[in-house]
Short mmCIF file of C-alpha atoms in Angstrom, two decimals:
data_model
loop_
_atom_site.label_atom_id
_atom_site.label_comp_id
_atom_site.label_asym_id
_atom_site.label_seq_id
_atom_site.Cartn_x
_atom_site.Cartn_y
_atom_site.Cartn_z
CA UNK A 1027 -3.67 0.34 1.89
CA UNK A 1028 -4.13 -0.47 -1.77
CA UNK A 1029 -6.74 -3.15 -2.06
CA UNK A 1030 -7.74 -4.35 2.10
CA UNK A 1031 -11.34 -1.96 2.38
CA UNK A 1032 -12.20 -3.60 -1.07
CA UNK A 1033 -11.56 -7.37 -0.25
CA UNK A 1034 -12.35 -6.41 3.65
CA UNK A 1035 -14.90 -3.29 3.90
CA UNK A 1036 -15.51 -4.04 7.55
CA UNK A 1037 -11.87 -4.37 8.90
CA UNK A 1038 -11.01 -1.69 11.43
CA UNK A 1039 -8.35 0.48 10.76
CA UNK A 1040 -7.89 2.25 13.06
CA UNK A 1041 -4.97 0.38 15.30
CA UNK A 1042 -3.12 0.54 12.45
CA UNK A 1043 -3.25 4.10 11.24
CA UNK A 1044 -0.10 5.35 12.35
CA UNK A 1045 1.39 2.73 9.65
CA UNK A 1046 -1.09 2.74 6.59
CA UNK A 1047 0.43 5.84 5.47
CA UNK A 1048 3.54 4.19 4.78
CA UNK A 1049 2.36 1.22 3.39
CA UNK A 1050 0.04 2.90 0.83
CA UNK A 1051 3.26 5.35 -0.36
CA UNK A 1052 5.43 1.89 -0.37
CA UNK A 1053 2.31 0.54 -2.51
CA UNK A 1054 2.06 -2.43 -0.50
CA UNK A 1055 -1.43 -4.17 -1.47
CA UNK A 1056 -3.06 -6.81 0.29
CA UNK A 1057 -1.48 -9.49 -1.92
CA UNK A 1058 2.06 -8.76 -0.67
CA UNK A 1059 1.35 -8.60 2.99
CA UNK A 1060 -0.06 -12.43 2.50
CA UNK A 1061 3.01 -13.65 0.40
CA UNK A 1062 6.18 -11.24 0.95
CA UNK A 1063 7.88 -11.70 4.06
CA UNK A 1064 7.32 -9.75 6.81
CA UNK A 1065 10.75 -7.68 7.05
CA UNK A 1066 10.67 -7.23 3.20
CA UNK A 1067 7.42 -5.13 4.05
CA UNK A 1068 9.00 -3.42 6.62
CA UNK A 1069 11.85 -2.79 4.99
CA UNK A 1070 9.68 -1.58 1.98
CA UNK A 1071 8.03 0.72 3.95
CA UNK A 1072 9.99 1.70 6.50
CA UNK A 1073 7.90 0.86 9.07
CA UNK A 1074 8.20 -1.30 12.42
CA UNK A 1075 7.93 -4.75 11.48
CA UNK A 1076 6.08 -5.86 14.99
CA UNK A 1077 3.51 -3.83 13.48
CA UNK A 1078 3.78 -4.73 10.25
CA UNK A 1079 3.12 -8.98 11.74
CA UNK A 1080 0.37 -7.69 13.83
CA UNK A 1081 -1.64 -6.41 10.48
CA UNK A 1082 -0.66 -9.04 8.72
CA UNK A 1083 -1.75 -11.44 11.64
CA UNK A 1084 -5.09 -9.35 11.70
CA UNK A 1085 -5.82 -9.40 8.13
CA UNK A 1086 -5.68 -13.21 8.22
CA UNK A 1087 -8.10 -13.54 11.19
CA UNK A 1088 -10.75 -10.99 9.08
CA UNK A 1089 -10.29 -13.68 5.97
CA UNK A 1090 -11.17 -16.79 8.04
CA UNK A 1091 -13.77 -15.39 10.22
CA UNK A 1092 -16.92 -17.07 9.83
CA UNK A 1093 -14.80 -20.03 7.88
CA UNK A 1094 -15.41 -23.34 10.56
CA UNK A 1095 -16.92 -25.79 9.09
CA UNK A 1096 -19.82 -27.62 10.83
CA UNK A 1097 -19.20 -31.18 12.25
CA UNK A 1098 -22.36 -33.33 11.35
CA UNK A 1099 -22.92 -36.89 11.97
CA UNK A 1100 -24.86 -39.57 10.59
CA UNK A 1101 -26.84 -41.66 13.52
CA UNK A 1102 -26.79 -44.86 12.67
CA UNK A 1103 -27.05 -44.88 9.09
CA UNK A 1104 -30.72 -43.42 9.24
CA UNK A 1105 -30.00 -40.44 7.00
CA UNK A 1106 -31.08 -38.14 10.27
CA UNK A 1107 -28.23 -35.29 10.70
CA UNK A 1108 -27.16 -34.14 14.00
CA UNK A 1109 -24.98 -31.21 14.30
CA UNK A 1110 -22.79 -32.06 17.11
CA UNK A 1111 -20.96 -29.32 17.53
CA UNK A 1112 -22.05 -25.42 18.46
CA UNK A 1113 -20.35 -23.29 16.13
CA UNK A 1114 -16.89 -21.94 17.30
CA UNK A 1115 -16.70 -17.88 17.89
CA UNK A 1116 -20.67 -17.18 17.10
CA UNK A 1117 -22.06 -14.49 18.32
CA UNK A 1118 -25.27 -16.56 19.78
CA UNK A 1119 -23.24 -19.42 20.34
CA UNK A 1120 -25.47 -21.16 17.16
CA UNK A 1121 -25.63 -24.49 16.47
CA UNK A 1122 -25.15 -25.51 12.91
CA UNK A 1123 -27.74 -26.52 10.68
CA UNK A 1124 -28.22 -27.75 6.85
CA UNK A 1125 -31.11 -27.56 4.13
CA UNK A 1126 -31.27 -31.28 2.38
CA UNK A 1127 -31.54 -30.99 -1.40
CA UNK A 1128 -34.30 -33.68 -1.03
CA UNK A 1129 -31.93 -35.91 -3.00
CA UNK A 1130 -29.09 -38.45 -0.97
CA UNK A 1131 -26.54 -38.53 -3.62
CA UNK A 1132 -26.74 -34.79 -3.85
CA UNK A 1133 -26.94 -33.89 -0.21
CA UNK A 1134 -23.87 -36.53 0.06
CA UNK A 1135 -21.86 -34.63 -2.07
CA UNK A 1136 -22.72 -31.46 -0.39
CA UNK A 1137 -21.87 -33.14 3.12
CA UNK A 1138 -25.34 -33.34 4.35
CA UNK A 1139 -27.00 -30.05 1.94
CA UNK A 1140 -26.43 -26.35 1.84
CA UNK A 1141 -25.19 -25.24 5.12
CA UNK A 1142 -26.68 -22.14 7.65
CA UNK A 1143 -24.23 -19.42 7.76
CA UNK A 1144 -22.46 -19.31 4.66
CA UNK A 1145 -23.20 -17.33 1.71
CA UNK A 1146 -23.49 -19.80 -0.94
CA UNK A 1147 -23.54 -19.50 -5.00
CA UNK A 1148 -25.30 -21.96 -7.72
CA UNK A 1149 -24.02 -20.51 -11.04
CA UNK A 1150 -24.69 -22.28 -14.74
CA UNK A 1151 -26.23 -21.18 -17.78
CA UNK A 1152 -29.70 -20.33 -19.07
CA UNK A 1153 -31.85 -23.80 -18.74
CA UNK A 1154 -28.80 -25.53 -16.16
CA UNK A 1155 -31.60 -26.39 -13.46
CA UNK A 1156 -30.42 -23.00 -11.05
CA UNK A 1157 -34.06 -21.73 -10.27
CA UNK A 1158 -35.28 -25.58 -9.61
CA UNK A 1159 -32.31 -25.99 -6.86
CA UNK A 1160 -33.78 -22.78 -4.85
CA UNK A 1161 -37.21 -23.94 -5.47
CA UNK A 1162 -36.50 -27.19 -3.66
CA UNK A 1163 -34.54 -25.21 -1.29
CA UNK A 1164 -37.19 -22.87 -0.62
CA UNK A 1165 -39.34 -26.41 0.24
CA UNK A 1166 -36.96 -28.20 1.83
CA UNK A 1167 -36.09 -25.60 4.39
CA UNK A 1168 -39.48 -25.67 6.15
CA UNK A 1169 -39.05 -29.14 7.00
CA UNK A 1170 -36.28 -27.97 9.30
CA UNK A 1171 -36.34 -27.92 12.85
CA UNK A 1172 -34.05 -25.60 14.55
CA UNK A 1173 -34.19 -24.58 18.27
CA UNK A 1174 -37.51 -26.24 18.29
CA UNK A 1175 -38.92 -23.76 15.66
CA UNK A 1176 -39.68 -24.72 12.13
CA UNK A 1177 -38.11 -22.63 9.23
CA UNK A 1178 -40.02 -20.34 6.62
CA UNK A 1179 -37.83 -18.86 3.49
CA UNK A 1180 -37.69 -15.59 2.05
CA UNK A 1181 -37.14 -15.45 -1.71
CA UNK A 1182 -35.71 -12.28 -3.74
CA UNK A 1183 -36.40 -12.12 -7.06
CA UNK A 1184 -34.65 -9.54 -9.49
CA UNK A 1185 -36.03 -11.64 -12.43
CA UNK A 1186 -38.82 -13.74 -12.79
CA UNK A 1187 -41.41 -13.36 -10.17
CA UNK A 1188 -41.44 -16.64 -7.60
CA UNK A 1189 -42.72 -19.63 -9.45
CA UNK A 1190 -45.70 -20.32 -7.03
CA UNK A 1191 -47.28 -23.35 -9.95
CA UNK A 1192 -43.99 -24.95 -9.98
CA UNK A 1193 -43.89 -25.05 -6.38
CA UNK A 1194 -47.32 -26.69 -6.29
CA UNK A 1195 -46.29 -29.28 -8.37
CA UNK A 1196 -43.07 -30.08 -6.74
CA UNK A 1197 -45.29 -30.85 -3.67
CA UNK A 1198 -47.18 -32.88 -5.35
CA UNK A 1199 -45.21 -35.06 -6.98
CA UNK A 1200 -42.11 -35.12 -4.94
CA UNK A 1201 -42.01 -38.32 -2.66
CA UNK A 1202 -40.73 -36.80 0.30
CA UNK A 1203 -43.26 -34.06 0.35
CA UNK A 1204 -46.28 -35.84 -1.02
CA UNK A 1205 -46.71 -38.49 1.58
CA UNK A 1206 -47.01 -35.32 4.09
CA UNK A 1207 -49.56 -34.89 6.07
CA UNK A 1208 -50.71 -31.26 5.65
CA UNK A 1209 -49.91 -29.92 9.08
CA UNK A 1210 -46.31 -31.15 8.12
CA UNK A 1211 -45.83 -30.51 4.68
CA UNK A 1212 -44.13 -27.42 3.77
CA UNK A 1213 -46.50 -24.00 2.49
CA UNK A 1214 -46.46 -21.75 0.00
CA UNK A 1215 -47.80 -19.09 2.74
CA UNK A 1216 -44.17 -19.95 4.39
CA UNK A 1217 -42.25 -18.42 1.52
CA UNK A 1218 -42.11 -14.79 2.03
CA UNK A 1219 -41.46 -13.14 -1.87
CA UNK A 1220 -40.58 -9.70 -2.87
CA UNK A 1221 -38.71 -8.29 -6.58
CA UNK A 1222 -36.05 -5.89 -7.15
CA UNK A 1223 -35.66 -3.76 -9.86
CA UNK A 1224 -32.95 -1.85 -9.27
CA UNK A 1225 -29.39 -1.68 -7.09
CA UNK A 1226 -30.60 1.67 -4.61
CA UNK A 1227 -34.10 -0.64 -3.76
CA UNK A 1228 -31.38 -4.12 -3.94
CA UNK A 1229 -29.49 -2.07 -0.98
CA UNK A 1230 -32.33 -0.89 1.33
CA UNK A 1231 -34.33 -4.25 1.17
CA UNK A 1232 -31.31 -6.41 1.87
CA UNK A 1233 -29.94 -4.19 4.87
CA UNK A 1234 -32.86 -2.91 6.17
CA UNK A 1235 -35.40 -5.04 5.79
CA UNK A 1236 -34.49 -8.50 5.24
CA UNK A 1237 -33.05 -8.52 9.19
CA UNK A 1238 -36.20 -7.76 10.23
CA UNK A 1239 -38.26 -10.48 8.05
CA UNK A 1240 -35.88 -12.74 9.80
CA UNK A 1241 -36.37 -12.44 13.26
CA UNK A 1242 -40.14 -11.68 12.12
CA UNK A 1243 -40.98 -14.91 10.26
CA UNK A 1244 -37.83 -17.25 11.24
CA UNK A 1245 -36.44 -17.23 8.13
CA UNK A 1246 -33.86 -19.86 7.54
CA UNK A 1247 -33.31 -19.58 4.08
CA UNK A 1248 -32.42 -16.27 2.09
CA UNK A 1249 -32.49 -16.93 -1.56
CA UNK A 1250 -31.60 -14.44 -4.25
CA UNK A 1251 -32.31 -14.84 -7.90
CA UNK A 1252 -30.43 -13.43 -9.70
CA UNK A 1253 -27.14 -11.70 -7.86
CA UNK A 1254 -26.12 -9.93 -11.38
CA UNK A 1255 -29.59 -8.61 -12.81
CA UNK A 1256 -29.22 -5.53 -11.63
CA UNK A 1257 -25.51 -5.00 -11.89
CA UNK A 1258 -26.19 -5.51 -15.57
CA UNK A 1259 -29.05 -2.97 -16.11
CA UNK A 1260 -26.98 -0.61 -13.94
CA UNK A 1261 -23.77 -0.24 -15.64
CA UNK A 1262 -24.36 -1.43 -19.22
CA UNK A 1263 -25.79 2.17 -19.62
CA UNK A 1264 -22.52 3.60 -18.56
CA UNK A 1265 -20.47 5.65 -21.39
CA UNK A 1266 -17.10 3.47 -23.34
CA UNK A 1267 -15.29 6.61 -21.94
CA UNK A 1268 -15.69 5.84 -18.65
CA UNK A 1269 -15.36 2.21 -18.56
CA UNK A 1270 -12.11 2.49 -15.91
CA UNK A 1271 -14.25 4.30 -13.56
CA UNK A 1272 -17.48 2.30 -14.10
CA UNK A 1273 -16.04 -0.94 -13.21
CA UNK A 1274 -14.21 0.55 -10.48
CA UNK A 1275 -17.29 1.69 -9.01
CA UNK A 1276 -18.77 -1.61 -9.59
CA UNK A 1277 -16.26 -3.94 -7.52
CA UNK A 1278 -16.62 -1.41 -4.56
CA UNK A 1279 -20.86 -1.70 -4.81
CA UNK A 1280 -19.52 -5.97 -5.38
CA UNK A 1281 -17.35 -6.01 -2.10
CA UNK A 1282 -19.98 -4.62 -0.20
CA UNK A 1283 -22.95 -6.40 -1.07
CA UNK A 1284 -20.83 -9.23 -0.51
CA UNK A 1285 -19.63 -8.30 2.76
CA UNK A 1286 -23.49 -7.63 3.70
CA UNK A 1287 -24.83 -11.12 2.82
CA UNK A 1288 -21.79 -12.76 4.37
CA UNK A 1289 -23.03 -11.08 7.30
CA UNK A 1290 -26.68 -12.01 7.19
CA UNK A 1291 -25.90 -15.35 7.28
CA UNK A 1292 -23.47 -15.42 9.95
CA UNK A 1293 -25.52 -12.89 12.54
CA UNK A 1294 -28.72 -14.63 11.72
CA UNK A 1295 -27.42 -18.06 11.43
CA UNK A 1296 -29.59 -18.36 8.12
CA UNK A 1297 -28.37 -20.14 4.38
CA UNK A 1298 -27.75 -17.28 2.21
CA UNK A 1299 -28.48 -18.86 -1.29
CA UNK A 1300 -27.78 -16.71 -4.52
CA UNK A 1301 -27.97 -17.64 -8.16
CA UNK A 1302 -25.49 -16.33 -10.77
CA UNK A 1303 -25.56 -15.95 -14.56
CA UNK A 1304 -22.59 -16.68 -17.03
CA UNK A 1305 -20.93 -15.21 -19.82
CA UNK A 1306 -19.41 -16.74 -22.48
CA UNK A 1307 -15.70 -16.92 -22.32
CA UNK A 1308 -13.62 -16.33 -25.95
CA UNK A 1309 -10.06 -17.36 -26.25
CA UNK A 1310 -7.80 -16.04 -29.30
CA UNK A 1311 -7.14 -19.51 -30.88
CA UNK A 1312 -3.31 -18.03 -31.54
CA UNK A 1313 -3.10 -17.85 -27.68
CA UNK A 1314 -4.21 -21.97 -26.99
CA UNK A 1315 -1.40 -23.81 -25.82
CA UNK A 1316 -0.86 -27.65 -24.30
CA UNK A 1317 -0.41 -28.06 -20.53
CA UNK A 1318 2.49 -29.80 -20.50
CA UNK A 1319 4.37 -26.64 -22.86
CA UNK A 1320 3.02 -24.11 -20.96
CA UNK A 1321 4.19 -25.60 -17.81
CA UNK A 1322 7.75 -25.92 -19.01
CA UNK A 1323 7.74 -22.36 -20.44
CA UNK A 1324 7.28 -21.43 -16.99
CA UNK A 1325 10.59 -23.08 -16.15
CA UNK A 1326 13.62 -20.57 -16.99
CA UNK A 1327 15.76 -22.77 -18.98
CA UNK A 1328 13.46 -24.47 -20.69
CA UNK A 1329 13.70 -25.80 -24.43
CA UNK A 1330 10.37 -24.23 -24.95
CA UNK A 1331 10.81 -21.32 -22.96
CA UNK A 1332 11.64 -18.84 -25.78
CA UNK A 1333 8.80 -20.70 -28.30
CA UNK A 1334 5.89 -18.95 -29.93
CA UNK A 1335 2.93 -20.05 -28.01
CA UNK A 1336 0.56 -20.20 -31.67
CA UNK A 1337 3.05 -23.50 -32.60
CA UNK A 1338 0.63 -25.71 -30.24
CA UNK A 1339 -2.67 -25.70 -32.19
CA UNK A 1340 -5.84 -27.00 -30.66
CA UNK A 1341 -6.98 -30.34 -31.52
CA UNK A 1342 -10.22 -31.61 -30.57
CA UNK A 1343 -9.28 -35.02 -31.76
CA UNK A 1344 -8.25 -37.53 -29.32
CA UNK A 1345 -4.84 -37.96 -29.01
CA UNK A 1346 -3.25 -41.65 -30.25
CA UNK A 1347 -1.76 -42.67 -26.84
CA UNK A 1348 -3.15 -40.00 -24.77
CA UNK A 1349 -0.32 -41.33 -21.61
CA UNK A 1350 2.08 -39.98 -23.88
CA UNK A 1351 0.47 -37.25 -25.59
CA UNK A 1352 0.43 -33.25 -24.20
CA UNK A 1353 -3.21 -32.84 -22.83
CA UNK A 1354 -4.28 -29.31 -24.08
CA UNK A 1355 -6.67 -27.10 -22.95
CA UNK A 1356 -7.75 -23.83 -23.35
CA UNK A 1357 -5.08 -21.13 -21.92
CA UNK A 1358 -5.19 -17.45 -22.58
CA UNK A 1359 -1.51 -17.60 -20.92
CA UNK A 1360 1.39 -19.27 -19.99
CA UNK A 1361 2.22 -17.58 -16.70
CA UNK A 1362 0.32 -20.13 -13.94
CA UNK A 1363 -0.14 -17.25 -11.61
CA UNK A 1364 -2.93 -15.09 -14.00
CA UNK A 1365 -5.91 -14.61 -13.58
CA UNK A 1366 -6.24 -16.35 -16.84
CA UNK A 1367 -5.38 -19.64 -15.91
CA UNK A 1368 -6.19 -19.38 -12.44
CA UNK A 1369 -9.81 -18.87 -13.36
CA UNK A 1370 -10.16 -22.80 -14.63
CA UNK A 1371 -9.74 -23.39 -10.60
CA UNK A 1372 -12.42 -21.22 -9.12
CA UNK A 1373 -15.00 -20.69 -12.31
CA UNK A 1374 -16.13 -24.20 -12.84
CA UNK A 1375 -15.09 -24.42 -16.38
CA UNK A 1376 -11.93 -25.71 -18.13
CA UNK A 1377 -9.96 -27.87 -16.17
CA UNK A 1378 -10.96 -30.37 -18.06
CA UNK A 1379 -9.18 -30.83 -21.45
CA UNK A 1380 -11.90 -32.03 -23.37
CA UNK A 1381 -14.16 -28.35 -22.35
CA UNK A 1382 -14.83 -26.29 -25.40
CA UNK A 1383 -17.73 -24.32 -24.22
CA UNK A 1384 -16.36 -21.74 -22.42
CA UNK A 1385 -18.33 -20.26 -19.14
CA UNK A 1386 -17.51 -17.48 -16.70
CA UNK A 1387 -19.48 -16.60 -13.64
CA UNK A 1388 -20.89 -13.08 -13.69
CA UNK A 1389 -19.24 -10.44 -11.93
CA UNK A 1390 -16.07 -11.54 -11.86
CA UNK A 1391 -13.37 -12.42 -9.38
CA UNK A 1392 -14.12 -9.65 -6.79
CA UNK A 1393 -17.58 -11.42 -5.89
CA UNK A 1394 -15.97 -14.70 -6.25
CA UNK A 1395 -13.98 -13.72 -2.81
CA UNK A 1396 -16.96 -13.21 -0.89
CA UNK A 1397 -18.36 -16.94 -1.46
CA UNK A 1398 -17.76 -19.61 0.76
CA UNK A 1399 -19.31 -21.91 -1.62
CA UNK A 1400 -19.74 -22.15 -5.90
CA UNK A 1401 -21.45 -25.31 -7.02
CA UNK A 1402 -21.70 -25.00 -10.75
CA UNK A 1403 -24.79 -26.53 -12.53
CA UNK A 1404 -22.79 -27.80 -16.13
CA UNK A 1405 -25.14 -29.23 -19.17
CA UNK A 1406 -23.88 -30.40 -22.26
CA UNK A 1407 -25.73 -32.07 -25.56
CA UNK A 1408 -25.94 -35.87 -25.61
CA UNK A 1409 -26.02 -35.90 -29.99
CA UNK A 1410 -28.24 -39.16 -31.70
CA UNK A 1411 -25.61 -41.26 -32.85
CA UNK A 1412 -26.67 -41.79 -36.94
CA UNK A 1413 -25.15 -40.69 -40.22
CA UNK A 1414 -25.26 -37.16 -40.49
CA UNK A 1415 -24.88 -35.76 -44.60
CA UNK A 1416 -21.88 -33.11 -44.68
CA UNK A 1417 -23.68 -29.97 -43.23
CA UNK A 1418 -26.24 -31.27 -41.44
CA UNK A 1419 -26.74 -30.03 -38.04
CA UNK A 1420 -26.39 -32.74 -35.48
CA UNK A 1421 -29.30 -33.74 -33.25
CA UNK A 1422 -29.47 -33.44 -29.45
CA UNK A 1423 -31.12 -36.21 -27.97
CA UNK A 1424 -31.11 -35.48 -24.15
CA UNK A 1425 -29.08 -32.91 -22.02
CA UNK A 1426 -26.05 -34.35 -18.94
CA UNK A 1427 -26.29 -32.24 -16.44
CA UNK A 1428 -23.53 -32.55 -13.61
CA UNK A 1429 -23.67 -30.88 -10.01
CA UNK A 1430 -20.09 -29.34 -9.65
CA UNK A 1431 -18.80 -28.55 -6.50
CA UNK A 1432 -16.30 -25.96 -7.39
CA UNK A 1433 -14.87 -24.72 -3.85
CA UNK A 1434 -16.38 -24.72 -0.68
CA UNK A 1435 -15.73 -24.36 3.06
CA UNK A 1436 -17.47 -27.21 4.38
CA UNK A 1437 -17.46 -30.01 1.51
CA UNK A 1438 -14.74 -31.57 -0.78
CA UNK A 1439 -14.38 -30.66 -4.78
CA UNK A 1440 -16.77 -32.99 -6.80
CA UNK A 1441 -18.87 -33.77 -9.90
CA UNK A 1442 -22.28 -35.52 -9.58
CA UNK A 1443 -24.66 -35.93 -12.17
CA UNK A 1444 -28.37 -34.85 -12.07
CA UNK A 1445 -31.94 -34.49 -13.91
CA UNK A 1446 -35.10 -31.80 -14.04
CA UNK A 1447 -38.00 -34.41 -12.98
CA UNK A 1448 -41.68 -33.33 -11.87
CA UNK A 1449 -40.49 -33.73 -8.37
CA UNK A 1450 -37.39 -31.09 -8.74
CA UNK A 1451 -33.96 -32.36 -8.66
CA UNK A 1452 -32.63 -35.78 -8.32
CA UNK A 1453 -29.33 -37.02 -8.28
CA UNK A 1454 -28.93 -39.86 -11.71
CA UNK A 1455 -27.92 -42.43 -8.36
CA UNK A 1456 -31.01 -41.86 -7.07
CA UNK A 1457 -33.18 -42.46 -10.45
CA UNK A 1458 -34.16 -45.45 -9.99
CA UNK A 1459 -34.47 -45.42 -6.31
CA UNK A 1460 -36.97 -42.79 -7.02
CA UNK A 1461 -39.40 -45.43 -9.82
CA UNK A 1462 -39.24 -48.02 -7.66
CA UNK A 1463 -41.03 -45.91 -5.02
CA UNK A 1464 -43.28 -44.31 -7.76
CA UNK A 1465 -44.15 -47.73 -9.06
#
């Protein structure tokens, strides 16, 4: 059936064979058994439409599985987690754990850190603070007690090689590490490193020999840096003529890498960290519109359902009386259901009116469906406020950096800002907590 072994490579088939045929000549995707009704299928296809509500019924089971969210508790206020509950339907029956960011404010807007058994994103641009979160991770993971076994982490580079200096000095200089002793404080000989340089060595390392490096070392941390590298490499050399085919080939190889890390984390009850690049993201400037038009074009009847979409100019001025002025933002359409201005929900940037600089996640919206989590590091120029002479470039005086939660299955939506320090990350909350210790 047209798209259901792409979004779900592992669902079985097979008690549903003797109606797939019909569906896929009916050209029934995925899509429409989650939103059509379920005689409208059957009727479609001309199938039985018990069967068609026990695939349907199936399909949503295989797109929540692995989706419960971990109940943890505060005790008393002391900042130690307990995870109350064992996790429901594991295969182990294992309890639910979470790797602290080393920072309150951020593990607070995490819900208590990066949880064990999802397959979490961090995503942002070249300088954002991506590789510092995983170092800290990679740190912060050993401190960990789980089953009365201390973690170790296992770090895949396709980049860089690990950052072993950086490391050091986040030990040293981190308050929560530093004041260690050294039987407690985490090691560098903990953090088991390896590169990739290409997809076919990508695939055999993470399915064949990552398991064992788990069970081997008690890995509870799988971090790898960066998820598109190799995609790139891969099929930029690919000919114009067969772009179709190319990218086609590329969202199956997507799918299943996703559907193997997704499993990783789940059978081994481990954090399955990745970091993402972005790519710019151009809009035709004919094709910006305001919110408030392009949410009345999509009402038939409308005054301005017939109007040219290039008579609402972008203005980067603040509007006069902006409770009664149209808040525009940057959409390549006016239908709310593309992929075009859906992506403003899921990508991290623009839904916000004042965003100009563009950013889209690398590999698009077929890996995006295999994450339980994107938090999107965002940075943006602070400019020194003086008289600038017509021309003259403006001068950054610092970077804002804010930790977005984008989605997520076990935390809400949420922005909180952040800094690069000699100890890591910090949340800005937890600045001056953070001097007052150092002083």
């Amino acid at each position: 059936m047209t798209g259901l072994l792409a979004t779900l490579p592992d669902f079985d088939l097979q008690p549903y064979s003797h109606i797939l045929p019909s569906l896929e000549k009916a050209l029934v995707s995925i899509s429409d058994l989650l939103t059509l009704e379920t005689l409208d299928v059957a009727k479609r296809a001309q199938v039985p439409a018990g069967e068609v509500r026990k695939l349907i019924e199936a399909v949503i089971d295989a797109l929540r599985g692995g989706l419960q969210s971990p109940t943890v508790h505060d005790v008393g206020g002391t900042g130690v987690r307990v995870e109350a509950e064992e996790r429901e339907g594991g295969a182990d029956g294992a309890r639910p754990w979470t790797i602290s960011t080393l920072d309150e404010s951020l593990d607070e807007a995490l819900n208590g850190g990066v949880h064990a058994g999802y397959l979490t994103e961090i995503t942002g641009e070249s300088a954002a603070g991506k590789t510092q979160f995983l170092l800290t991770l990679l740190l912060s993971v050993q401190l960990e007690i789980v089953d009365g076994k201390p973690k170790s982490a296992l770090y895949i580079s396709t980049e860089a090689p690990l950052q072993t200096t950086r490391l050091t000095q986040l030990l040293t200089h981190h308050p929560r590490l530093s004041t260690l002793s050294s039987t407690d404080a985490p090691s560098l000989s903990r953090i088991q490193s390896t590169h990739i340089h290409d997809l076919e060595a990508q695939e055999h390392i993470l399915r064949y020999q990552v398991p064992v490096l788990i069970t081997r070392h008690n890995v509870g941390l799988v971090v790898v840096d960066s998820i598109a590298a190799n995609y790139r490499a891969e099929f930029d050399k690919g000919s114009a003529g067969k772009a179709a085919q190319t990218l086609s080939k590329r969202s199956a190889q997507i799918s299943q890498l996703g559907a193997l890390l997704r499993g990783i984390a789940k059978d081994f009850n481990v954090a399955v960290v990745v970091a993402n690049q972005v790519a710019d993201r151009f809009e035709p400037a004919a094709q910006i519109v305001s919110v408030s038009q392009s949410t009345q074009r999509s009402r038939p009847g409308s005054p301005l359902s017939n109007a040219n979409a290039s008579t609402a100019p972008f203005s980067s001025a603040q509007p006069a009386n902006p409770s009664t002025q149209p808040q525009f933002t940057l959409l390549s359409t006016t239908d709310p259901l593309a992929l075009d201005h859906q992506q403003r929900f899921f990508t991290g940037w623009g839904d916000h009116a004042n965003t100009t600089n563009m950013k889209t996640p690398s590999l698009g919206l077929t890996w995006t469906n295999q994450l339980a989590t994107r938090i999107a590091l965002l940075r943006e120029p602070v400019y020194e406020e003086r008289h600038y002479t017509p021309g003259e470039d403006r001068n950054v005086s610092e970077w804002r950096r804010t930790m977005k939660v984008v989605v997520s299955a076990w935390c809400a939506a949420g922005e909180t800002g952040y800094e690069i320090w000699q100890g890591g990350v910090r949340g800005i909350a937890s600045k001056t907590d953070t001097q007052a210790n150092e002083s």
